[in-house]
DNA sequence: GGGCAGCGGTCGACAATGTCGAACGGTGGC
DNA sequence: GCCACCGTTCGACATTGTCGACCGCTGCCC
């Protein structure tokens, strides 16, 4: 069996690099980061620019991601069956709970948000779709970790707040609890002052393909002892079951 | 000067194809659409799948866009300076006008929406960012056409509603009017019952780099004679000027 | 003001890769 | 049950992508 096409893999690596950090890199930086000669990197960038996957800043000469990717990303969402079948339930959960709602899937060692409903009364809206959230420090991520044995657990657990779980043993205990209860939560493990609750979305045969849940200020999501509010847990679990049924019809 | 890298161009064409229509295609369809032998198309798809730009449905064997593209699309937005500098003004325009607001740039013969603010009281939110809108039948598109001589005008003008402008001469007269007034509008030219108003966002030297505007039900955007409401025109023009100033600071 | 380092970019020799025709097993429709 | 067409594999080889050497330009430092 022949291997993958080298120049396409290199182009993809280049795009991933441009999606990180400052989002703008010079030719020499890109070449160095990917271990490629400048001539090679330049040839790939010239082609990516021609297909509008990359743009070059006229003044600084630096490269960044191009507009064509936005359309491809949106098209991915439009065709994403999990998302299209979950939309109504997600909106209903937002309306009933009064909290912001997300649907996430596992992608590249993180939670990729494929749908995001704002809190109905928020005016400063930020685009949550496309964001990558940590697996170990969000309720969404804990759900995905709990039910997907293929996900790597030997990745180092980064401390994001004072409450982030960084011990693999402690995380494993939490995941056992998630499997027992059928939902996950976290309070101020990802961001200070913020909490989340999530439950698994299952496809045929019970396979977990995503997570749906709510998040927001910790005093809206949890009681004063930082425990998730039972009414919210119930609403999230119901929404997850409804979405799962929609997926298997 | 050597040409572009063929396999990267082919991969990009494949991704663009998968962004169209049903969003799911078989190998033979993809090969036929791009005029490639099946073996060639398969090699490219295998690599795109490996880098998660493409997924294959297990049951049908068909290919679709992959999750990695969503993250790249979002990263493009995060790094888009026009968008980041416009966010506050767009939100302010939405709050003041009570209408949904979009910011668009020209991309691939259409208007690419890079920011979208929902009407504050809408509950059924659809993701407008990443959508491609027609140039000739939206206020956003007319603004971009009016001020960008490089945009092709010999593309056939598709009729979308009974009111769509399909005559190049009629469109040119409208664009002359847009340049004279400094803003554009349309009522039911793109979608029945919908109207929009937009104004140009200028960078250094007056170069038009995008358009900002409002859209919604025609009776909210226009008077009973289908003319745009002067108060909305004024608000859109003010927001466009404010964004333009933010871009040149 | 001059020199130098490092930038983005170009070009062509050639080694390595990507191409693609032929063949395969599987599936669905008639 | 047969056939057409699917996705997939494989290997010969022609073509392409690689990349070292070199370029002009710019900014910084002495």
Coordinates of C-alpha atoms (C1' of nucleotides) in Angstrom, one line a residue:
Chain A
X1 CA 0.0 0.0 0.0
X2 CA 1.5 3.3 -1.0
X3 CA 1.8 6.0 1.7
X4 CA 0.0 9.3 1.8
X5 CA 0.9 12.1 -0.6
X6 CA 3.7 14.0 0.9
X7 CA 3.0 17.4 -0.5
X8 CA -0.7 17.3 0.6
X9 CA 0.4 16.3 4.1
X10 CA 2.9 19.1 4.2
X11 CA 0.3 21.6 3.0
X12 CA -2.1 20.5 5.7
X13 CA 0.6 20.8 8.3
X14 CA 1.3 24.3 7.1
X15 CA -2.4 25.3 7.4
X16 CA -2.5 23.8 11.0
X17 CA 0.5 25.8 11.9
X18 CA -1.1 29.0 10.6
X19 CA -4.1 28.3 12.7
X20 CA -2.0 28.5 15.9
X21 CA -0.7 31.4 18.0
X22 CA -0.4 34.8 16.3
X23 CA -1.9 33.4 13.0
X24 CA 0.8 35.2 10.9
X25 CA 4.2 33.7 10.1
X26 CA 7.0 34.5 7.8
X27 CA 8.4 32.1 5.2
X28 CA 11.5 31.3 7.2
X29 CA 9.5 30.7 10.4
X30 CA 7.1 28.3 8.6
X31 CA 10.0 26.4 7.0
X32 CA 11.8 26.1 10.3
X33 CA 8.7 25.0 12.2
X34 CA 8.0 22.2 9.7
X35 CA 11.7 21.3 9.1
X36 CA 11.5 22.1 5.4
X37 CA 13.9 24.0 3.2
X38 CA 12.7 27.5 2.3
X39 CA 12.3 26.7 -1.4
X40 CA 10.1 23.8 -0.6
X41 CA 7.9 25.8 1.9
X42 CA 7.7 28.6 -0.6
X43 CA 6.4 26.3 -3.4
X44 CA 3.7 25.0 -1.1
X45 CA 2.7 28.4 0.1
X46 CA 2.5 29.8 -3.4
X47 CA 0.1 27.0 -4.3
X48 CA -2.0 27.5 -1.2
X49 CA -2.1 31.2 -1.9
X50 CA -3.3 30.5 -5.5
X51 CA -6.2 28.4 -4.2
X52 CA -7.0 31.0 -1.5
X53 CA -6.3 28.8 1.5
X54 CA -3.5 31.2 2.5
X55 CA -3.1 35.0 2.1
X56 CA 0.1 37.0 2.2
X57 CA 0.2 40.4 4.0
X58 CA 1.4 42.9 1.4
X59 CA 3.4 45.0 3.9
X60 CA 5.1 42.5 6.1
X61 CA 5.3 39.6 3.7
X62 CA 3.9 37.3 6.3
X63 CA 1.4 34.5 5.6
X64 CA -2.0 33.7 7.2
X65 CA -5.0 31.5 6.6
X66 CA -7.2 32.5 3.6
X67 CA -10.9 33.1 3.1
X68 CA -11.6 29.8 1.3
X69 CA -11.2 28.0 4.6
X70 CA -14.1 29.8 6.2
X71 CA -16.4 28.6 3.5
X72 CA -15.1 25.0 3.8
X73 CA -15.5 25.1 7.5
X74 CA -19.1 26.3 7.2
X75 CA -19.8 23.7 4.6
X76 CA -18.5 21.0 6.9
X77 CA -21.0 22.3 9.6
X78 CA -23.9 22.3 7.1
X79 CA -23.2 18.7 6.2
X80 CA -22.6 17.6 9.7
X81 CA -25.4 15.2 10.5
X82 CA -24.9 15.3 14.3
X83 CA -25.3 19.0 14.2
X84 CA -28.2 19.2 11.9
X85 CA -30.2 16.7 13.9
X86 CA -29.3 18.4 17.1
X87 CA -30.2 22.0 16.3
X88 CA -33.7 22.0 17.5
X89 CA -33.0 20.2 20.7
X90 CA -30.1 22.5 21.4
X91 CA -32.2 25.6 20.9
X92 CA -35.0 24.1 23.1
X93 CA -32.4 23.4 25.9
X94 CA -31.2 27.0 25.7
X95 CA -34.8 28.3 25.9
X96 CA -35.8 26.0 28.8
X97 CA -32.6 26.3 30.8
X98 CA -31.8 30.0 30.1
X99 CA -28.1 29.0 29.7
X100 CA -25.8 28.9 26.7
X101 CA -25.6 25.5 25.0
X102 CA -22.9 23.8 23.1
X103 CA -22.6 20.6 21.1
X104 CA -19.1 19.2 20.8
X105 CA -17.3 16.3 19.1
X106 CA -13.8 14.9 19.6
X107 CA -11.3 16.2 17.2
X108 CA -7.5 16.2 17.4
X109 CA -7.2 15.7 21.1
X110 CA -9.8 18.4 22.1
X111 CA -13.5 19.1 22.0
X112 CA -14.5 20.8 18.7
X113 CA -17.7 22.9 19.1
X114 CA -20.0 22.2 16.2
X115 CA -23.0 24.1 17.6
X116 CA -23.4 27.0 20.0
X117 CA -26.5 28.7 21.2
X118 CA -26.1 31.9 23.1
X119 CA -27.9 32.7 26.3
X120 CA -31.1 34.3 25.1
X121 CA -30.4 37.7 26.8
X122 CA -26.7 38.0 25.9
X123 CA -25.9 40.9 23.7
X124 CA -22.1 40.5 23.3
X125 CA -22.1 37.4 21.2
X126 CA -19.0 35.5 20.5
X127 CA -18.7 32.8 17.8
X128 CA -18.3 29.6 19.7
X129 CA -18.5 27.3 16.7
X130 CA -15.1 26.0 15.6
X131 CA -13.5 26.6 19.0
X132 CA -11.4 23.8 20.5
X133 CA -12.0 23.1 24.2
X134 CA -9.8 21.0 26.5
X135 CA -10.9 17.4 27.1
X136 CA -9.9 17.1 30.7
X137 CA -11.2 20.4 32.0
X138 CA -14.7 20.7 30.5
X139 CA -17.9 18.7 31.1
X140 CA -18.0 18.1 27.3
X141 CA -14.5 16.7 27.3
X142 CA -15.1 14.5 30.3
X143 CA -18.1 12.9 28.5
X144 CA -16.1 12.2 25.4
X145 CA -13.2 10.8 27.5
X146 CA -15.5 8.6 29.6
X147 CA -17.1 6.9 26.7
X148 CA -14.4 6.7 24.1
X149 CA -11.7 4.2 25.0
X150 CA -9.7 5.1 21.9
X151 CA -9.0 8.6 23.2
X152 CA -5.4 8.9 24.5
X153 CA -5.2 9.5 28.2
X154 CA -1.4 9.7 28.4
X155 CA -1.4 13.2 27.2
X156 CA -0.1 15.6 29.9
X157 CA -3.0 17.2 31.8
X158 CA -2.4 21.0 31.6
X159 CA -3.4 23.1 34.7
X160 CA -5.7 25.8 33.5
X161 CA -7.1 27.0 36.9
X162 CA -6.4 26.1 40.5
X163 CA -9.2 23.6 40.2
X164 CA -8.0 21.8 37.1
X165 CA -7.6 18.0 37.5
X166 CA -4.0 17.3 36.6
X167 CA -3.6 13.8 38.1
X168 CA -4.4 10.9 35.6
X169 CA -5.7 8.8 38.6
X170 CA -8.0 11.6 39.7
X171 CA -9.3 12.1 36.2
X172 CA -9.9 8.3 35.8
X173 CA -12.0 8.3 39.1
X174 CA -14.0 11.2 37.7
X175 CA -14.6 9.4 34.4
X176 CA -15.8 6.3 36.3
X177 CA -18.3 8.5 38.1
X178 CA -19.4 10.0 34.7
X179 CA -20.0 6.5 33.4
X180 CA -22.0 5.7 36.5
X181 CA -24.2 8.8 36.5
X182 CA -24.4 9.3 32.7
X183 CA -23.4 13.0 32.8
X184 CA -20.4 15.2 33.6
X185 CA -19.8 18.6 35.2
X186 CA -17.0 20.9 36.1
X187 CA -16.8 24.1 38.1
X188 CA -13.9 26.5 37.5
X189 CA -11.6 23.8 36.1
X190 CA -11.3 25.4 32.7
X191 CA -12.0 29.1 33.4
X192 CA -12.3 30.9 36.7
X193 CA -15.9 31.7 37.5
X194 CA -17.3 29.4 34.8
X195 CA -18.9 25.9 35.0
X196 CA -20.4 23.4 32.6
X197 CA -22.7 20.3 32.5
X198 CA -22.8 17.8 29.6
X199 CA -24.3 14.5 28.7
X200 CA -23.4 12.0 25.9
X201 CA -25.0 11.9 22.4
X202 CA -25.2 8.3 21.2
X203 CA -25.6 6.9 17.8
X204 CA -26.6 3.4 16.8
X205 CA -25.5 0.7 19.2
X206 CA -24.9 3.3 21.9
X207 CA -21.7 4.6 20.4
X208 CA -21.0 8.1 21.9
X209 CA -20.5 10.5 19.0
X210 CA -20.7 13.8 20.8
X211 CA -21.7 15.7 23.9
X212 CA -24.4 18.3 24.5
X213 CA -24.4 20.6 27.5
X214 CA -24.7 24.0 29.1
X215 CA -22.1 26.4 30.5
X216 CA -21.9 29.8 32.1
X217 CA -21.2 31.6 35.3
X218 CA -20.6 29.2 38.1
X219 CA -23.4 30.7 40.3
X220 CA -25.9 30.0 37.5
X221 CA -24.8 26.5 36.8
X222 CA -24.0 25.3 40.4
X223 CA -25.3 25.7 44.0
X224 CA -23.1 27.5 46.5
X225 CA -21.2 24.3 47.2
X226 CA -20.1 24.1 43.5
X227 CA -22.4 21.2 42.8
X228 CA -24.3 21.3 39.5
X229 CA -28.0 22.2 39.9
X230 CA -30.1 19.1 39.7
X231 CA -32.7 20.8 37.5
X232 CA -30.0 21.7 34.9
X233 CA -28.6 18.1 35.0
X234 CA -32.0 16.8 34.3
X235 CA -32.6 19.1 31.4
X236 CA -29.2 18.4 29.8
X237 CA -29.7 14.6 30.2
X238 CA -33.2 14.9 28.6
X239 CA -31.9 16.9 25.7
X240 CA -29.0 14.3 25.2
X241 CA -31.5 11.5 25.1
X242 CA -33.8 13.3 22.7
X243 CA -30.8 14.0 20.4
X244 CA -29.7 10.4 20.6
X245 CA -33.2 9.2 19.6
X246 CA -33.2 11.7 16.7
X247 CA -29.9 10.2 15.5
X248 CA -31.1 6.7 15.5
X249 CA -34.4 7.2 13.7
Chain B
X1 CA 8.9 30.2 -12.7
X2 CA 7.6 26.8 -11.9
X3 CA 3.9 26.4 -11.7
X4 CA 1.8 25.5 -8.7
X5 CA 2.0 22.1 -7.1
X6 CA -0.5 19.9 -9.0
X7 CA -1.5 17.6 -6.2
X8 CA -2.2 20.5 -3.8
X9 CA -4.4 22.2 -6.4
X10 CA -6.2 19.0 -7.1
X11 CA -6.8 18.5 -3.3
X12 CA -8.2 22.0 -3.0
X13 CA -10.5 21.4 -6.0
X14 CA -11.7 18.3 -4.3
X15 CA -12.5 20.1 -1.1
X16 CA -14.3 22.8 -3.0
X17 CA -16.4 20.1 -4.7
X18 CA -17.3 18.6 -1.4
X19 CA -18.5 22.0 -0.2
X20 CA -21.1 22.1 -2.9
X21 CA -24.6 20.5 -3.3
X22 CA -25.3 17.5 -1.2
X23 CA -21.9 17.6 0.4
X24 CA -21.4 13.9 0.0
X25 CA -19.9 12.3 -3.1
X26 CA -18.7 8.9 -4.1
X27 CA -15.2 8.3 -5.4
X28 CA -16.3 7.8 -8.9
X29 CA -18.4 11.0 -8.9
X30 CA -15.4 13.0 -7.5
X31 CA -13.1 11.5 -10.1
X32 CA -15.5 12.2 -12.9
X33 CA -16.3 15.8 -11.7
X34 CA -12.6 16.7 -11.6
X35 CA -11.6 14.7 -14.7
X36 CA -9.2 12.4 -12.8
X37 CA -8.6 8.7 -12.9
X38 CA -10.1 6.9 -9.9
X39 CA -6.7 5.8 -8.7
X40 CA -5.5 9.4 -8.6
X41 CA -8.6 10.7 -6.9
X42 CA -8.4 7.9 -4.4
X43 CA -4.8 8.7 -3.5
X44 CA -5.7 12.3 -2.8
X45 CA -8.8 11.4 -0.8
X46 CA -6.8 8.9 1.3
X47 CA -4.4 11.7 2.2
X48 CA -7.1 14.3 2.9
X49 CA -8.8 11.7 5.1
X50 CA -5.5 11.1 7.0
X51 CA -5.2 14.8 7.7
X52 CA -8.9 15.0 8.7
X53 CA -9.9 17.4 5.9
X54 CA -12.2 14.7 4.6
X55 CA -14.3 11.9 6.2
X56 CA -15.7 8.8 4.7
X57 CA -19.1 7.5 5.6
X58 CA -18.7 3.9 6.8
X59 CA -21.9 2.7 5.4
X60 CA -22.2 4.3 2.0
X61 CA -18.5 4.8 1.3
X62 CA -19.1 8.4 0.3
X63 CA -16.8 11.2 1.1
X64 CA -17.5 14.6 2.8
X65 CA -15.6 17.5 4.4
X66 CA -13.8 16.8 7.6
X67 CA -13.7 18.4 11.0
X68 CA -10.3 20.0 10.7
X69 CA -11.7 22.5 8.2
X70 CA -14.0 23.9 10.9
X71 CA -11.1 24.8 13.1
X72 CA -9.2 26.3 10.2
X73 CA -12.2 28.4 9.1
X74 CA -12.6 29.7 12.7
X75 CA -9.0 30.4 12.9
X76 CA -9.2 32.4 9.7
X77 CA -11.9 34.5 11.3
X78 CA -10.0 35.0 14.5
X79 CA -7.1 36.4 12.6
X80 CA -9.2 38.5 10.2
X81 CA -8.4 42.0 11.1
X82 CA -11.4 43.6 9.3
X83 CA -13.6 41.4 11.4
X84 CA -11.9 41.9 14.7
X85 CA -11.9 45.7 14.3
X86 CA -15.5 45.7 13.2
X87 CA -17.0 43.5 15.9
X88 CA -18.0 46.3 18.4
X89 CA -19.4 48.5 15.7
X90 CA -21.4 45.7 14.2
X91 CA -22.9 44.8 17.7
X92 CA -23.7 48.5 18.3
X93 CA -25.4 48.7 14.9
X94 CA -27.5 45.7 15.8
X95 CA -28.5 47.1 19.1
X96 CA -29.3 50.5 17.8
X97 CA -31.2 49.4 14.6
X98 CA -32.8 46.3 16.1
X99 CA -31.9 44.5 12.8
X100 CA -29.5 41.6 12.0
X101 CA -26.2 42.9 10.9
X102 CA -23.6 41.3 8.6
X103 CA -20.1 42.1 7.5
X104 CA -19.0 40.7 4.1
X105 CA -15.9 40.6 1.9
X106 CA -15.5 39.6 -1.7
X107 CA -14.4 36.0 -2.1
X108 CA -14.6 33.8 -5.2
X109 CA -17.3 35.8 -7.0
X110 CA -19.6 36.1 -4.0
X111 CA -19.9 37.9 -0.7
X112 CA -18.3 35.9 2.1
X113 CA -19.9 36.7 5.5
X114 CA -17.2 37.2 8.1
X115 CA -19.4 38.5 10.9
X116 CA -23.1 38.1 11.7
X117 CA -25.1 39.6 14.5
X118 CA -28.5 38.2 15.1
X119 CA -31.6 40.4 15.7
X120 CA -31.6 40.7 19.5
X121 CA -35.0 39.0 19.9
X122 CA -34.5 36.1 17.5
X123 CA -34.4 32.7 19.1
X124 CA -33.9 30.5 16.0
X125 CA -30.4 31.4 15.3
X126 CA -28.7 30.3 12.1
X127 CA -25.0 30.6 11.6
X128 CA -24.5 33.2 9.0
X129 CA -20.7 33.4 9.2
X130 CA -19.1 31.6 6.3
X131 CA -22.2 31.9 4.1
X132 CA -21.7 33.0 0.5
X133 CA -24.2 35.6 -0.8
X134 CA -24.7 36.7 -4.4
X135 CA -22.9 39.8 -5.5
X136 CA -25.6 41.2 -7.8
X137 CA -28.7 40.6 -5.6
X138 CA -27.6 41.8 -2.1
X139 CA -26.8 45.3 -0.8
X140 CA -23.5 43.9 0.4
X141 CA -22.6 42.6 -3.0
X142 CA -23.6 45.8 -4.8
X143 CA -21.3 47.8 -2.5
X144 CA -18.4 45.4 -3.3
X145 CA -19.2 45.6 -7.1
X146 CA -19.5 49.3 -7.1
X147 CA -16.1 50.0 -5.6
X148 CA -14.0 47.2 -6.9
X149 CA -13.2 47.5 -10.6
X150 CA -11.4 44.2 -10.6
X151 CA -14.5 42.2 -9.9
X152 CA -15.7 40.5 -12.9
X153 CA -19.0 41.8 -14.3
X154 CA -19.3 39.5 -17.2
X155 CA -20.6 36.6 -15.1
X156 CA -24.1 35.7 -15.9
X157 CA -26.6 37.4 -13.6
X158 CA -28.8 34.7 -12.1
X159 CA -32.5 35.4 -11.5
X160 CA -33.2 34.6 -7.8
X161 CA -36.6 36.3 -7.5
X162 CA -39.0 38.2 -9.7
X163 CA -37.1 41.4 -8.7
X164 CA -33.6 40.3 -9.3
X165 CA -31.6 42.5 -11.6
X166 CA -30.4 40.3 -14.5
X167 CA -29.5 43.0 -17.1
X168 CA -25.8 44.1 -16.9
X169 CA -26.8 47.6 -18.1
X170 CA -29.4 47.9 -15.3
X171 CA -26.9 46.6 -12.7
X172 CA -24.3 49.2 -14.0
X173 CA -26.8 52.0 -13.5
X174 CA -27.5 50.8 -10.0
X175 CA -23.8 50.7 -9.2
X176 CA -23.4 54.2 -10.5
X177 CA -26.1 55.3 -8.1
X178 CA -24.4 53.4 -5.2
X179 CA -21.1 55.2 -5.9
X180 CA -23.1 58.5 -5.9
X181 CA -25.0 57.9 -2.7
X182 CA -22.3 55.9 -0.8
X183 CA -24.6 53.0 0.1
X184 CA -26.7 50.2 -1.5
X185 CA -30.0 48.5 -0.9
X186 CA -32.2 45.8 -2.3
X187 CA -35.7 44.7 -1.6
X188 CA -36.7 41.1 -2.5
X189 CA -34.0 40.7 -5.1
X190 CA -32.3 37.9 -3.3
X191 CA -35.1 36.4 -1.3
X192 CA -38.8 37.0 -1.3
X193 CA -39.9 39.1 1.7
X194 CA -36.3 40.1 2.6
X195 CA -34.4 43.3 2.1
X196 CA -30.9 44.7 2.9
X197 CA -28.9 47.9 3.2
X198 CA -25.1 48.1 3.2
X199 CA -22.3 50.6 3.0
X200 CA -18.5 50.3 2.2
X201 CA -15.8 49.7 4.7
X202 CA -12.6 51.4 3.6
X203 CA -9.0 50.8 4.5
X204 CA -6.0 53.1 3.9
X205 CA -6.3 55.3 0.8
X206 CA -10.1 54.7 0.6
X207 CA -9.7 51.1 -0.7
X208 CA -13.0 49.3 -0.2
X209 CA -12.2 46.0 1.7
X210 CA -15.7 45.0 2.8
X211 CA -19.3 46.0 3.4
X212 CA -21.4 46.3 6.6
X213 CA -25.1 46.4 6.6
X214 CA -28.5 45.2 7.9
X215 CA -31.0 42.8 6.5
X216 CA -34.4 41.3 7.4
X217 CA -38.1 41.3 6.6
X218 CA -38.8 43.9 3.9
X219 CA -41.4 45.7 6.0
X220 CA -38.8 46.3 8.7
X221 CA -36.1 47.5 6.3
X222 CA -38.2 49.5 3.8
X223 CA -41.2 51.8 3.7
X224 CA -44.4 50.5 1.9
X225 CA -43.0 51.7 -1.4
X226 CA -40.0 49.4 -1.0
X227 CA -37.6 52.3 -0.3
X228 CA -35.0 51.8 2.4
X229 CA -35.9 53.6 5.6
X230 CA -33.7 56.7 5.9
X231 CA -33.0 56.1 9.6
X232 CA -31.6 52.7 8.8
X233 CA -29.5 54.1 5.9
X234 CA -28.1 56.7 8.2
X235 CA -27.2 54.2 10.9
X236 CA -25.5 51.8 8.4
X237 CA -23.5 54.7 6.9
X238 CA -22.4 55.8 10.3
X239 CA -21.3 52.3 11.3
X240 CA -19.4 51.9 8.0
X241 CA -17.6 55.2 8.6
X242 CA -16.7 54.2 12.2
X243 CA -15.4 50.9 11.1
X244 CA -13.4 52.5 8.3
X245 CA -11.8 54.9 10.9
X246 CA -11.0 52.0 13.2
X247 CA -9.2 50.3 10.3
X248 CA -7.0 53.2 9.5
X249 CA -5.9 54.0 13.0
Chain C
dG1 C1' 26.7 55.7 5.8
dG2 C1' 28.2 51.2 5.2
dG3 C1' 28.3 46.4 6.2
dC4 C1' 26.0 42.4 7.4
dA5 C1' 22.4 39.2 8.7
dG6 C1' 18.3 37.4 7.5
dC7 C1' 14.3 38.1 4.9
dG8 C1' 11.2 36.4 0.8
dG9 C1' 11.9 34.7 -3.6
dT10 C1' 13.7 32.3 -8.0
dC11 C1' 15.6 28.6 -10.8
dG12 C1' 17.0 24.3 -12.7
dA13 C1' 19.1 19.5 -12.0
dC14 C1' 17.5 15.3 -10.7
dA15 C1' 15.8 12.0 -7.3
dA16 C1' 11.7 10.8 -5.5
dT17 C1' 7.1 10.9 -5.8
dG18 C1' 2.6 11.0 -7.7
dT19 C1' 0.1 9.3 -11.5
dC20 C1' -2.9 6.1 -13.4
dG21 C1' -4.1 1.7 -15.9
dA22 C1' -5.2 -2.8 -14.8
dA23 C1' -7.2 -5.8 -11.9
dC24 C1' -9.6 -7.0 -7.6
dG25 C1' -13.6 -8.2 -4.3
dG26 C1' -18.0 -6.6 -3.0
dT27 C1' -22.7 -5.0 -3.5
dG28 C1' -27.0 -3.8 -5.4
dG29 C1' -30.2 -4.0 -9.0
dC30 C1' -32.6 -6.4 -12.5
Chain D
dG1 C1' -27.7 -15.5 -10.9
dC2 C1' -25.5 -12.2 -13.6
dC3 C1' -23.7 -7.9 -14.6
dA4 C1' -22.5 -3.2 -13.9
dC5 C1' -20.3 -0.2 -11.1
dC6 C1' -18.5 0.7 -6.8
dG7 C1' -14.2 1.6 -3.7
dT8 C1' -9.7 -0.1 -3.4
dT9 C1' -5.0 -1.9 -4.4
dC10 C1' -0.6 -2.2 -6.7
dG11 C1' 3.4 -1.3 -9.3
dA12 C1' 5.8 0.6 -13.5
dC13 C1' 7.4 4.8 -14.9
dA14 C1' 7.0 9.5 -16.4
dT15 C1' 6.5 13.6 -14.4
dT16 C1' 6.7 16.4 -10.8
dG17 C1' 8.1 18.2 -6.4
dT18 C1' 12.3 18.9 -3.9
dC19 C1' 15.8 21.7 -2.4
dG20 C1' 20.6 23.9 -2.7
dA21 C1' 22.6 27.8 -4.5
dC22 C1' 22.0 32.2 -5.4
dC23 C1' 19.5 36.7 -5.7
dG24 C1' 17.9 41.6 -4.3
dC25 C1' 16.0 43.9 -0.5
dT26 C1' 15.5 45.7 4.1
dG27 C1' 16.5 46.8 8.7
dC28 C1' 19.7 47.1 12.3
dC29 C1' 24.0 48.0 14.3
dC30 C1' 28.4 50.0 14.6

